[in-house]
Amino acid sequence: MNQKEHNNSILIYNYVEKRIQEVNEGLYKTSQKLATIIGFVSILLKFVSETSSCYPSLLLTKSISIICLMGSLYYCINGLLPNPTGGTIKSQELVEDWWYKSDEETKLFIIRQWIKAINEMYDLYNKKTYYVKRAIIFIALSSLLFGINILLVNYFPCS
């Protein structure tokens, strides 16, 4: 009785392929957040630059607020810079090196390469989310200072 060897290569292959798609989607959404933050920061810079600075305290809060917004831009731009993620398999390599190997061996090779790619993509995702968090913190600080500046102008109007 000749039984075919049982393994879960198709199940694993499909699972790993789905994980790659999910991580790619997460990276895309994180990049969208960074781009949105850049737009938001640009609008805030316009508002902050138009606030009054007739007293030293107003000038200080305005200046620090602008510096915070610039910090937010710094993190967003770093998060959007291209980053290579390896682990991909060149089609030519598959054709040249894996053409005559069994389906199972080829799937196993692809799965191993995809797992490497997923690990690199997770690292990139963590890096991008770090940048998003820092950008948001700087926006929050800037907004706080902007609010203080507005309160000071309302309570101590410039002459």
Backbone as numpy.savetxt, mean C-alpha at the origin, in Angstrom:
# Nx Ny Nz CAx CAy CAz Cx Cy Cz
-3.70 -54.79 -9.69 -4.54 -53.62 -9.69 -3.65 -52.38 -9.69
-3.79 -51.59 -10.70 -2.96 -50.42 -10.88 -3.75 -49.18 -10.47
-3.45 -48.68 -9.31 -4.16 -47.49 -8.84 -3.30 -46.25 -9.09
-3.98 -45.21 -9.46 -3.29 -43.94 -9.66 -2.95 -43.35 -8.29
-1.74 -42.81 -8.16 -1.32 -42.23 -6.89 -2.20 -41.03 -6.56
-2.66 -40.96 -5.34 -3.53 -39.87 -4.93 -2.71 -38.72 -4.33
-3.00 -37.53 -4.78 -2.43 -36.34 -4.15 -3.40 -35.17 -4.32
-3.12 -34.12 -3.66 -4.02 -32.97 -3.67 -3.47 -31.81 -4.49
-2.73 -32.11 -5.52 -2.07 -31.04 -6.29 -3.07 -30.07 -6.90
-4.18 -30.57 -7.41 -5.17 -29.67 -8.03 -5.80 -28.77 -6.96
-6.14 -29.34 -5.83 -6.71 -28.56 -4.73 -5.73 -27.48 -4.26
-4.49 -27.87 -4.06 -3.46 -26.92 -3.61 -3.23 -25.86 -4.68
-3.14 -26.27 -5.92 -2.92 -25.35 -7.03 -4.02 -24.29 -7.06
-5.27 -24.73 -6.99 -6.41 -23.79 -7.01 -6.40 -22.86 -5.80
-6.07 -23.41 -4.65 -6.02 -22.60 -3.43 -4.94 -21.53 -3.53
-3.75 -21.90 -3.93 -2.65 -20.95 -4.03 -2.96 -19.89 -5.09
-3.56 -20.32 -6.19 -3.95 -19.36 -7.23 -4.95 -18.34 -6.69
-5.88 -18.80 -5.90 -6.87 -17.89 -5.30 -6.21 -16.93 -4.31
-5.28 -17.43 -3.52 -4.56 -16.57 -2.56 -3.80 -15.47 -3.28
-3.17 -15.81 -4.41 -2.45 -14.80 -5.19 -3.42 -13.71 -5.65
-4.58 -14.10 -6.12 -5.57 -13.12 -6.57 -6.02 -12.23 -5.41
-6.23 -12.82 -4.23 -6.66 -12.05 -3.07 -5.59 -11.06 -2.62
-4.34 -11.49 -2.59 -3.25 -10.61 -2.17 -3.07 -9.49 -3.20
-3.17 -9.83 -4.47 -3.09 -8.81 -5.53 -4.19 -7.77 -5.36
-5.38 -8.22 -5.04 -6.51 -7.30 -4.83 -6.24 -6.40 -3.62
-5.69 -6.97 -2.56 -5.34 -6.18 -1.38 -4.30 -5.12 -1.70
-3.31 -5.49 -2.50 -2.28 -4.53 -2.91 -2.89 -3.41 -3.74
-3.79 -3.77 -4.63 -4.44 -2.77 -5.47 -5.26 -1.79 -4.63
-6.03 -2.32 -3.69 -6.85 -1.46 -2.83 -5.99 -0.55 -1.96
-4.88 -1.06 -1.48 -3.97 -0.25 -0.67 -3.38 0.88 -1.51
-3.03 0.58 -2.74 -2.51 1.62 -3.63 -3.58 2.67 -3.92
-4.82 2.24 -4.05 -5.92 3.20 -4.25 -6.07 4.11 -3.03
-5.94 3.55 -1.84 -6.03 4.36 -0.63 -4.93 5.41 -0.60
-3.72 5.01 -0.95 -2.60 5.95 -0.96 -2.84 7.07 -1.97
-3.36 6.74 -3.14 -3.65 7.75 -4.15 -4.75 8.70 -3.67
-5.76 8.15 -3.00 -6.84 8.99 -2.47 -6.31 9.93 -1.40
-5.44 9.43 -0.56 -4.85 10.26 0.50 -4.06 11.41 -0.12
-3.36 11.16 -1.22 -2.61 12.24 -1.89 -3.57 13.35 -2.32
-4.70 12.99 -2.89 -5.70 13.98 -3.29 -6.23 14.75 -2.10
-6.51 14.03 -1.03 -7.02 14.66 0.19 -6.00 15.62 0.79
-4.74 15.20 0.82 -3.68 16.04 1.36 -3.52 17.30 0.51
-3.65 17.17 -0.79 -3.53 18.34 -1.67 -4.61 19.38 -1.35
-5.82 18.90 -1.10 -6.91 19.82 -0.73 -6.64 20.45 0.62
-6.20 19.65 1.57 -5.88 20.18 2.90 -4.76 21.22 2.84
-3.76 20.98 2.01 -2.67 21.95 1.85 -3.20 23.30 1.38
-4.15 23.26 0.48 -4.77 24.50 -0.02 -5.46 25.23 1.13
-6.25 24.52 1.92 -6.96 25.15 3.04 -5.99 25.69 4.09
-5.02 24.88 4.45 -4.07 25.29 5.49 -3.27 26.50 5.04
-2.88 26.51 3.78 -2.07 27.63 3.30 -2.85 28.95 3.31
-4.17 28.88 3.29 -4.99 30.10 3.28 -5.38 30.58 4.67
-5.00 29.84 5.71 -5.34 30.28 7.07 -4.46 31.44 7.48
-4.98 32.19 8.43 -4.26 33.37 8.91 -3.04 32.95 9.72
-2.03 33.81 9.67 -0.83 33.55 10.47 -0.25 34.86 10.98
-1.16 35.71 11.50 -0.72 37.03 11.94 -0.04 37.01 13.31
-0.23 35.95 14.08 0.44 35.81 15.37 1.46 34.68 15.28
2.49 34.74 16.10 3.49 33.64 16.07 2.88 32.26 16.34
1.90 32.18 17.23 1.29 30.88 17.52 0.52 30.35 16.30
-0.11 31.27 15.55 -0.82 30.85 14.34 0.16 30.39 13.27
1.25 31.12 13.16 2.27 30.75 12.19 2.88 29.38 12.54
3.07 29.14 13.83 3.64 27.86 14.28 2.69 26.71 13.97
1.41 26.84 14.32 0.47 25.74 14.05 0.30 25.53 12.55
0.28 26.61 11.80 0.16 26.49 10.35 1.39 25.79 9.77
2.57 26.17 10.22 3.81 25.58 9.71 3.89 24.09 10.05
3.59 23.75 11.29 3.65 22.34 11.69 2.60 21.52 10.95
1.43 22.12 10.73 0.37 21.45 9.98 0.83 21.15 8.55
1.48 22.10 7.93 1.99 21.90 6.57 3.07 20.82 6.56
3.94 20.85 7.55 4.99 19.83 7.65 4.37 18.43 7.80
3.31 18.33 8.60 2.63 17.04 8.77 2.03 16.58 7.44
1.43 17.50 6.70 0.86 17.12 5.41 1.95 16.69 4.43
3.08 17.35 4.49 4.21 16.94 3.64 4.71 15.55 4.05
4.70 15.27 5.35 5.06 13.92 5.82 4.09 12.88 5.29
2.82 13.23 5.28 1.81 12.32 4.74 2.07 12.06 3.25
2.37 13.11 2.52 2.71 12.95 1.10 3.93 12.06 0.91
4.91 12.24 1.75 6.12 11.43 1.69 5.77 9.93 1.79
4.96 9.58 2.78 4.60 8.18 2.97 3.76 7.66 1.81
2.85 8.50 1.30 2.03 8.06 0.17 2.87 7.81 -1.07
3.78 8.72 -1.35 4.61 8.56 -2.54 5.50 7.31 -2.40
6.08 7.11 -1.22 6.89 5.89 -1.01 6.05 4.63 -1.18
4.81 4.68 -0.72 3.94 3.52 -0.85 3.52 3.23 -2.27
3.55 4.26 -3.12 3.13 4.08 -4.51 4.29 3.79 -5.47
5.51 3.94 -4.99 6.65 3.64 -5.86 6.62 2.17 -6.25
7.03 1.87 -7.48 7.00 0.47 -7.91 7.96 -0.39 -7.10
7.49 -1.57 -6.77 8.30 -2.53 -6.03 8.23 -3.87 -6.75
9.38 -4.44 -7.03 9.35 -5.74 -7.71 8.91 -6.83 -6.75
8.08 -7.71 -7.25 7.74 -8.91 -6.50 8.14 -10.08 -7.39
9.02 -10.88 -6.91 9.54 -12.00 -7.70 8.65 -13.21 -7.58
9.25 -14.34 -7.76 8.51 -15.59 -7.64 7.70 -15.93 -8.87
7.76 -15.08 -9.88 7.00 -15.40 -11.09 7.82 -16.33 -11.96
7.12 -17.04 -12.79 7.75 -18.03 -13.65 7.67 -17.50 -15.08
8.79 -17.48 -15.73 8.79 -17.06 -17.13 8.19 -18.16 -17.98
7.36 -17.76 -18.91 6.73 -18.75 -19.80 7.77 -19.55 -20.55
8.82 -18.88 -20.96 9.88 -19.56 -21.70 10.51 -20.67 -20.84
10.67 -20.40 -19.55 11.24 -21.41 -18.65 10.34 -22.63 -18.57
9.03 -22.40 -18.48 8.10 -23.53 -18.43 8.20 -24.37 -19.70
8.25 -23.69 -20.84 8.30 -24.42 -22.11 9.61 -25.19 -22.25
10.72 -24.53 -21.91 12.02 -25.16 -22.11 12.33 -26.23 -21.08
12.01 -25.96 -19.82 12.44 -26.87 -18.75 11.36 -27.85 -18.28
10.11 -27.54 -18.51 9.05 -28.33 -17.92 8.11 -28.96 -18.95
8.41 -28.84 -20.20 7.52 -29.32 -21.26 7.28 -30.83 -21.17
8.31 -31.58 -20.90 8.19 -33.05 -20.92 8.04 -33.66 -19.53
7.94 -32.84 -18.52 7.76 -33.38 -17.16 6.28 -33.65 -16.93
5.99 -34.42 -15.92 4.60 -34.78 -15.65 3.82 -33.56 -15.17
2.53 -33.65 -15.32 1.65 -32.56 -14.86 1.85 -32.30 -13.37
1.99 -33.37 -12.61 2.14 -33.23 -11.16 3.43 -32.51 -10.80
4.53 -32.87 -11.46 5.80 -32.19 -11.19 5.73 -30.71 -11.56
5.10 -30.44 -12.69 4.98 -29.05 -13.15 4.11 -28.24 -12.21
2.99 -28.81 -11.79 2.12 -28.12 -10.84 2.84 -27.84 -9.53
3.59 -28.81 -9.08 4.34 -28.64 -7.84 5.36 -27.51 -7.97
6.04 -27.46 -9.11 7.00 -26.38 -9.35 6.28 -25.02 -9.35
5.16 -24.93 -10.05 4.40 -23.68 -10.12 3.90 -23.29 -8.74
3.39 -24.24 -7.99 2.90 -23.96 -6.63 4.02 -23.39 -5.77
5.18 -24.00 -5.83 6.31 -23.51 -5.02 6.71 -22.09 -5.42
6.69 -21.80 -6.70 7.02 -20.44 -7.16 5.95 -19.45 -6.70
4.70 -19.86 -6.79 3.60 -18.98 -6.36 3.67 -18.70 -4.86
4.04 -19.70 -4.08 4.16 -19.50 -2.64 5.23 -18.46 -2.34
6.35 -18.53 -3.07 7.38 -17.50 -2.92 6.82 -16.13 -3.28
6.07 -16.07 -4.36 5.47 -14.80 -4.79 4.50 -14.27 -3.74
3.69 -15.15 -3.17 2.74 -14.73 -2.14 3.47 -14.15 -0.94
4.55 -14.79 -0.52 5.31 -14.27 0.62 5.86 -12.88 0.33
6.38 -12.68 -0.87 6.89 -11.37 -1.26 5.75 -10.34 -1.35
4.61 -10.78 -1.84 3.46 -9.89 -1.95 2.93 -9.51 -0.57
2.94 -10.45 0.37 2.55 -10.13 1.75 3.49 -9.08 2.35
4.79 -9.25 2.10 5.75 -8.26 2.59 5.46 -6.89 2.01
5.18 -6.84 0.71 4.86 -5.58 0.06 3.56 -5.00 0.60
2.56 -5.86 0.83 1.29 -5.41 1.39 1.50 -4.81 2.78
2.29 -5.48 3.60 2.57 -4.97 4.95 3.29 -3.63 4.88
4.20 -3.49 3.95 4.92 -2.23 3.77 3.96 -1.12 3.35
3.07 -1.42 2.42 2.11 -0.41 1.95 1.12 -0.02 3.05
0.66 -1.00 3.82 -0.27 -0.65 4.91 0.43 0.18 5.98
1.72 -0.06 6.19 2.50 0.77 7.10 2.48 2.22 6.61
2.70 2.41 5.31 2.69 3.76 4.74 1.31 4.41 4.85
0.26 3.63 4.63 -1.10 4.18 4.77 -1.34 4.65 6.19
-0.97 3.82 7.16 -1.18 4.18 8.57 -0.41 5.44 8.94
0.83 5.54 8.50 1.63 6.73 8.80 1.05 7.97 8.14
0.60 7.82 6.90 0.01 8.96 6.19 -1.24 9.44 6.91
-2.05 8.53 7.40 -3.28 8.90 8.12 -2.93 9.59 9.44
-1.93 9.10 10.13 -1.51 9.74 11.39 -1.08 11.18 11.13
-0.30 11.40 10.08 0.15 12.75 9.76 -1.03 13.65 9.36
-2.00 13.10 8.64 -3.20 13.89 8.29 -3.96 14.26 9.55
-4.10 13.31 10.46 -4.82 13.58 11.71 -4.12 14.67 12.52
-2.80 14.59 12.62 -2.06 15.64 13.34 -2.23 17.00 12.67
-2.15 17.00 11.36 -2.32 18.25 10.62 -3.72 18.81 10.83
-4.72 17.95 10.78 -6.10 18.39 10.98 -6.30 18.96 12.38
-5.70 18.32 13.35 -5.77 18.81 14.73 -5.17 20.21 14.83
-4.00 20.38 14.25 -3.35 21.69 14.26 -4.14 22.73 13.46
-4.71 22.31 12.37 -5.55 23.19 11.55 -6.75 23.66 12.36
-7.36 22.72 13.11 -8.49 23.08 13.97 -8.09 24.05 15.06
-6.93 23.82 15.67 -6.43 24.74 16.70 -6.21 26.12 16.09
-5.67 26.15 14.89 -5.44 27.41 14.20 -6.76 28.14 13.97
-7.78 27.46 13.56 -9.10 28.08 13.33 -9.66 28.61 14.64
-9.54 27.82 15.71 -10.02 28.29 17.02 -9.28 29.55 17.46
-7.98 29.56 17.31 -7.19 30.74 17.71 -7.59 31.98 16.91
-7.81 31.80 15.62 -8.22 32.94 14.78 -9.60 33.44 15.22
-10.50 32.53 15.58 -11.84 32.95 16.01 -11.82 33.65 17.36
-10.98 33.20 18.28 -10.94 33.81 19.60 -10.02 35.02 19.68
-9.04 35.05 18.84 -8.08 36.18 18.83 -7.94 36.68 17.40
-8.96 37.37 16.90 -8.91 37.81 15.49 -7.73 38.75 15.24
-7.21 38.65 14.05 -6.11 39.53 13.66 -6.66 40.95 13.47
-5.85 41.91 13.83 -6.33 43.28 13.71 -6.18 43.82 12.32
